[in-house]
Amino acid sequence: LFAGLSWSTVFLSPREHLLKEKTRLTTLPTLTKEWRVSFELKPTSYNYNNGYTQVLHMTTGGNKNTIGYQTPALWIHNNRFVYISTTLDGKPSVGKFLRTKKPFIINEWTALEISQAKRGAKYMFAFVIKGETLWSVENTRPTQFSDVHVYASSDWYVAQAGSIRGLQIENMMPGEEKKPIVC
């Protein structure tokens, strides 16, 4: 880390949240160019006709086709693949369909982390499940966003059956740590 910079928690929700459509947990005043989102997921079912269900969606206001509308967003497929999407390289939505060696087990908690952080001179976006990095890619045009809505899950998708807990969102901030929003 660079001198004078440190991770600052901007939102913390240690309690369990049932995943439900149209559930906005908070609105972040700022999501800096360097951020980290961590939580645990406990799916309770994979019985869906359309395949994809949403876990988390962070957006500056909408669903897609605008920079900041998926920053990031995460879905689970009924065969236990994941689909992650984020604003990347100046494009509104770049996504990746990923298979994990350690699948999501029904009624068991699984740790996830989604982040964008500076490594040397590069901003790297990463997605990690149970300590396994499934996707790491450079973001050549990182952006700071304002008024970021945090959904578990959003208005636009069917929610994954299950819960999340321990949701923590952090920004890399200069100077003093700010008090997080806690719920």
C-alpha positions as a printed Julia matrix, in Angstrom:
183×3 Matrix{Float64}:
   0.0     0.0     0.0
   1.06    3.55   -0.57
   1.8     5.78    2.43
  -1.28    7.7     3.54
  -3.77    5.3     1.92
  -5.76    2.62    3.71
  -8.9     0.52    3.33
 -11.89    2.25    4.87
 -15.18    0.44    5.5
 -18.02    2.44    3.96
 -20.77   -0.14    4.54
 -20.98   -3.03    6.98
 -23.85   -5.42    7.55
 -22.8    -8.37    9.69
 -26.31   -9.8     9.93
 -27.91  -12.27    7.54
 -30.02  -10.85    4.66
 -32.52  -12.97    2.78
 -31.93  -12.43   -0.96
 -35.08  -10.88   -2.36
 -35.92   -8.93   -5.5
 -35.97   -5.12   -5.13
 -33.93   -5.15   -1.91
 -31.7    -2.1    -1.7
 -29.41   -2.39    1.3
 -27.8     1.05    1.08
 -26.63    3.84   -1.18
 -22.91    4.59   -1.05
 -22.0     8.28   -1.42
 -18.79    7.22   -3.23
 -17.22    4.1    -4.67
 -13.57    4.98   -5.31
 -11.36    3.58   -8.07
 -10.09    1.06   -5.52
 -12.76   -0.9    -3.67
 -13.42   -4.28   -2.1
 -16.73   -6.11   -1.49
 -16.77   -9.23    0.67
 -19.59  -11.41    2.0
 -20.74  -14.98    2.49
 -23.48  -16.64    0.42
 -25.75  -19.51    1.5
 -27.93  -20.8    -1.37
 -31.03  -22.77   -0.4
 -32.15  -23.97   -3.86
 -31.26  -24.01   -7.56
 -34.75  -24.7    -8.96
 -35.16  -22.01  -11.62
 -36.43  -22.15  -15.18
 -34.38  -19.28  -16.59
 -31.09  -20.47  -15.1
 -29.66  -17.2   -13.75
 -30.51  -15.67  -10.4
 -28.98  -12.58   -8.86
 -27.01  -12.29   -5.65
 -25.6    -8.73   -5.67
 -25.95   -5.68   -7.9
 -24.17   -2.37   -7.33
 -25.35    0.38   -9.68
 -25.42    4.12  -10.18
 -29.05    3.84  -11.21
 -29.93    1.27  -13.84
 -29.33   -2.21  -15.14
 -27.04   -2.15  -18.2
 -25.58   -0.24  -21.14
 -24.29    2.68  -19.05
 -20.95    2.93  -17.25
 -21.63    2.39  -13.54
 -24.8     0.33  -13.96
 -23.0    -2.92  -13.13
 -20.14   -2.08  -10.83
 -20.18   -5.0   -10.03
 -23.1    -7.45  -10.38
 -23.15  -11.17   -9.58
 -25.45  -14.02  -10.65
 -25.54  -17.77  -10.01
 -26.62  -20.24  -12.7
 -28.73  -23.22  -11.66
 -25.81  -25.54  -12.54
 -23.73  -23.57   -9.96
 -21.67  -21.54  -12.39
 -21.29  -17.86  -11.59
 -21.61  -14.87  -13.87
 -19.88  -11.68  -12.81
 -20.08   -8.35  -14.59
 -18.46   -4.97  -14.01
 -17.58   -1.69  -15.68
 -14.21   -2.42  -17.3
 -11.88   -0.56  -19.71
 -14.47    2.17  -20.31
 -17.15   -0.38  -21.29
 -20.42   -0.37  -19.32
 -20.5    -4.11  -18.75
 -17.86   -6.78  -19.2
 -18.86  -10.16  -17.86
 -17.43  -13.59  -17.41
 -19.06  -16.96  -16.92
 -16.99  -18.94  -14.4
 -16.92  -22.42  -12.94
 -15.51  -22.91   -9.48
 -13.65  -26.02   -8.33
 -15.46  -25.54   -5.02
 -19.16  -25.25   -5.93
 -21.82  -23.54   -3.86
 -23.37  -26.17   -1.62
 -26.99  -25.85   -0.57
 -27.37  -24.54    3.0
 -23.62  -23.94    3.42
 -21.89  -20.56    3.68
 -19.33  -19.68    1.0
 -16.95  -16.69    1.21
 -16.74  -14.36   -1.8
 -14.71  -11.26   -2.56
 -14.96   -8.88   -5.5
 -12.39   -6.1    -5.71
 -10.6    -3.54   -7.78
  -7.23   -2.46   -6.42
  -4.02   -0.95   -7.65
  -1.16   -3.42   -8.08
   1.95   -1.5    -9.06
   0.77    0.88  -11.8
  -2.25   -1.23  -12.8
  -5.8    -1.34  -11.45
  -6.79   -4.99  -11.18
 -10.36   -6.28  -10.96
 -10.6    -9.66   -9.18
 -13.24  -12.19   -8.2
 -12.44  -14.75   -5.48
 -14.5   -17.65   -4.05
 -13.21  -19.53   -0.97
  -9.75  -18.08   -1.55
  -9.63  -19.23   -5.2
  -9.13  -16.37   -7.7
 -11.46  -17.16  -10.58
 -10.93  -13.97  -12.56
  -8.28  -11.27  -12.41
  -8.03   -8.69  -15.16
  -6.6    -5.2   -15.58
  -9.06   -2.31  -15.74
  -7.35    0.28  -17.95
  -9.99    2.93  -17.24
 -11.02    2.71  -13.58
 -13.76    5.12  -12.55
 -14.93    6.61   -9.28
 -18.73    6.54   -8.88
 -21.2     8.51   -6.77
 -24.57    7.46   -5.33
 -24.04    3.72   -5.8
 -27.1     1.64   -4.9
 -26.32   -1.75   -3.35
 -28.94   -4.43   -4.0
 -29.3    -8.01   -2.78
 -30.96   -8.42   -5.3
 -32.13   -5.75   -7.77
 -35.39   -4.87   -9.47
 -34.31   -6.42  -12.78
 -33.59  -10.07  -11.93
 -34.96  -13.03   -9.99
 -33.16  -13.29   -6.65
 -31.06  -16.35   -5.85
 -32.81  -18.44   -3.2
 -30.79  -18.02   -0.04
 -29.04  -15.42    2.08
 -25.9   -13.35    2.37
 -24.18  -12.25    5.56
 -21.15  -10.25    6.6
 -21.45   -7.81    3.7
 -18.56   -5.36    3.88
 -17.77   -2.69    1.29
 -14.47   -0.84    1.52
 -12.84    2.02   -0.37
  -9.17    2.87   -0.53
  -9.07    6.29    1.1
  -6.39    8.83    1.91
  -6.0     9.91    5.52
  -8.46    9.15    8.28
 -10.98    6.36    8.22
 -14.62    7.46    7.88
 -17.43    5.89    9.92
 -19.18    3.13    7.93
 -22.9     2.84    7.36
 -23.91   -0.14    9.53
 -27.2    -2.01    9.34
